[in-house]
């Protein structure tokens, strides 16, 4: 791979446009309408979002998680509270989420404060997960170092023998977070790099809407 190969990659975006006059005054309604369009366009894993958190030394870390709900305007995902991301959120709840829907030439950025869901709320979703995903969650002490692949597979098999379908307990440390959005930005790719960017910022209990230069 040489830099010329990378520098030659160039897309001219032309599929859609986004104007202050077409967006909903409520960014959550706007988000839901873009999410529906991403689903209808069969974007692979449209609910995949990059989650960024910051550690105790102010170093950022990003990874992909899946959006599993929008509840009262908050963005919900599930994970292990004792994972690296979990301990980062514990000491600094500022998070950023980023969706990329390339098929629609769209990006959505969200910034907000993460809060843990309760054990009960987490349990409710855990019960809906497929059996093998429940066993997988139980087998994995997320973000900890393991000696090898076999270690994980052996643990998975032991747990499969121990628990039958319907009675897998939710691990204490497995659960959800809700991200309460304070800033959202909808980005629509346009011709010649003159992209549309509409930014919502929460001011009191209203949303302030601005257009940003691309
Ligand atoms: C498409 C995709 C979806 C993922 N969904 C989740 C998820 O919903 N929850 C989760 O904890 N990890 C998910 N992961 C794995 C995370 O990216 C990450 O590897 C893991 O959560 C550990 O991160 P951490 O060590 O920074 O805490 C997903 C990865 C990919 C590529």
mmCIF file of C-alpha atoms and ligand atoms in Angstrom, residues 45 48 53 61-68 77-80 83-86 88 142-143, ligand 1:
data_model
loop_
_atom_site.group_PDB
_atom_site.id
_atom_site.type_symbol
_atom_site.label_atom_id
_atom_site.label_comp_id
_atom_site.label_asym_id
_atom_site.label_seq_id
_atom_site.Cartn_x
_atom_site.Cartn_y
_atom_site.Cartn_z
ATOM 1 C CA UNK A 45 -25.525 -3.061 10.914
ATOM 2 C CA UNK A 48 -23.337 0.120 14.875
ATOM 3 C CA UNK A 53 -14.547 7.567 26.083
ATOM 4 C CA UNK A 61 -10.397 5.439 23.316
ATOM 5 C CA UNK A 62 -12.882 4.431 20.612
ATOM 6 C CA UNK A 63 -14.637 1.180 19.787
ATOM 7 C CA UNK A 64 -17.870 0.091 18.076
ATOM 8 C CA UNK A 65 -20.984 -0.872 20.075
ATOM 9 C CA UNK A 66 -24.594 -1.459 18.993
ATOM 10 C CA UNK A 67 -27.445 0.952 19.666
ATOM 11 C CA UNK A 68 -30.200 -1.122 21.291
ATOM 12 C CA UNK A 77 -26.231 0.312 24.487
ATOM 13 C CA UNK A 78 -25.220 -2.786 26.454
ATOM 14 C CA UNK A 79 -21.793 -3.930 27.539
ATOM 15 C CA UNK A 80 -19.805 -5.056 30.558
ATOM 16 C CA UNK A 83 -14.763 -3.413 30.795
ATOM 17 C CA UNK A 84 -12.217 -0.770 29.869
ATOM 18 C CA UNK A 85 -15.011 1.486 28.540
ATOM 19 C CA UNK A 86 -16.989 0.879 31.735
ATOM 20 C CA UNK A 88 -13.526 5.032 31.803
ATOM 21 C CA UNK A 142 -14.590 -8.221 28.921
ATOM 22 C CA UNK A 143 -11.256 -6.389 28.350
HETATM 23 C C1 LIG B 1 -20.065 -4.279 14.832
HETATM 24 C C2 LIG B 1 -19.600 -4.374 16.281
HETATM 25 C C3 LIG B 1 -20.549 -4.343 17.285
HETATM 26 C C4 LIG B 1 -20.160 -4.420 18.619
HETATM 27 N N1 LIG B 1 -21.120 -4.300 19.594
HETATM 28 C C5 LIG B 1 -20.747 -4.284 20.891
HETATM 29 C C6 LIG B 1 -21.718 -4.017 21.930
HETATM 30 O O1 LIG B 1 -22.917 -3.752 21.672
HETATM 31 N N2 LIG B 1 -21.287 -4.037 23.220
HETATM 32 C C7 LIG B 1 -19.976 -4.286 23.548
HETATM 33 O O2 LIG B 1 -19.659 -4.287 24.737
HETATM 34 N N3 LIG B 1 -19.043 -4.487 22.596
HETATM 35 C C8 LIG B 1 -19.387 -4.496 21.287
HETATM 36 N N4 LIG B 1 -18.432 -4.689 20.301
HETATM 37 C C9 LIG B 1 -17.027 -4.918 20.721
HETATM 38 C C10 LIG B 1 -16.380 -3.580 21.103
HETATM 39 O O3 LIG B 1 -16.024 -2.878 19.911
HETATM 40 C C11 LIG B 1 -15.128 -3.747 21.993
HETATM 41 O O4 LIG B 1 -14.193 -4.622 21.394
HETATM 42 C C12 LIG B 1 -15.474 -4.289 23.380
HETATM 43 O O5 LIG B 1 -16.670 -3.723 23.881
HETATM 44 C C13 LIG B 1 -14.349 -4.027 24.382
HETATM 45 O O6 LIG B 1 -14.094 -2.647 24.481
HETATM 46 P P1 LIG B 1 -13.292 -2.003 25.694
HETATM 47 O O7 LIG B 1 -12.173 -2.964 26.032
HETATM 48 O O8 LIG B 1 -12.805 -0.703 25.190
HETATM 49 O O9 LIG B 1 -14.243 -1.855 26.846
HETATM 50 C C14 LIG B 1 -18.781 -4.584 18.954
HETATM 51 C C15 LIG B 1 -17.842 -4.604 17.929
HETATM 52 C C16 LIG B 1 -18.242 -4.498 16.619
HETATM 53 C C17 LIG B 1 -17.196 -4.472 15.538
#
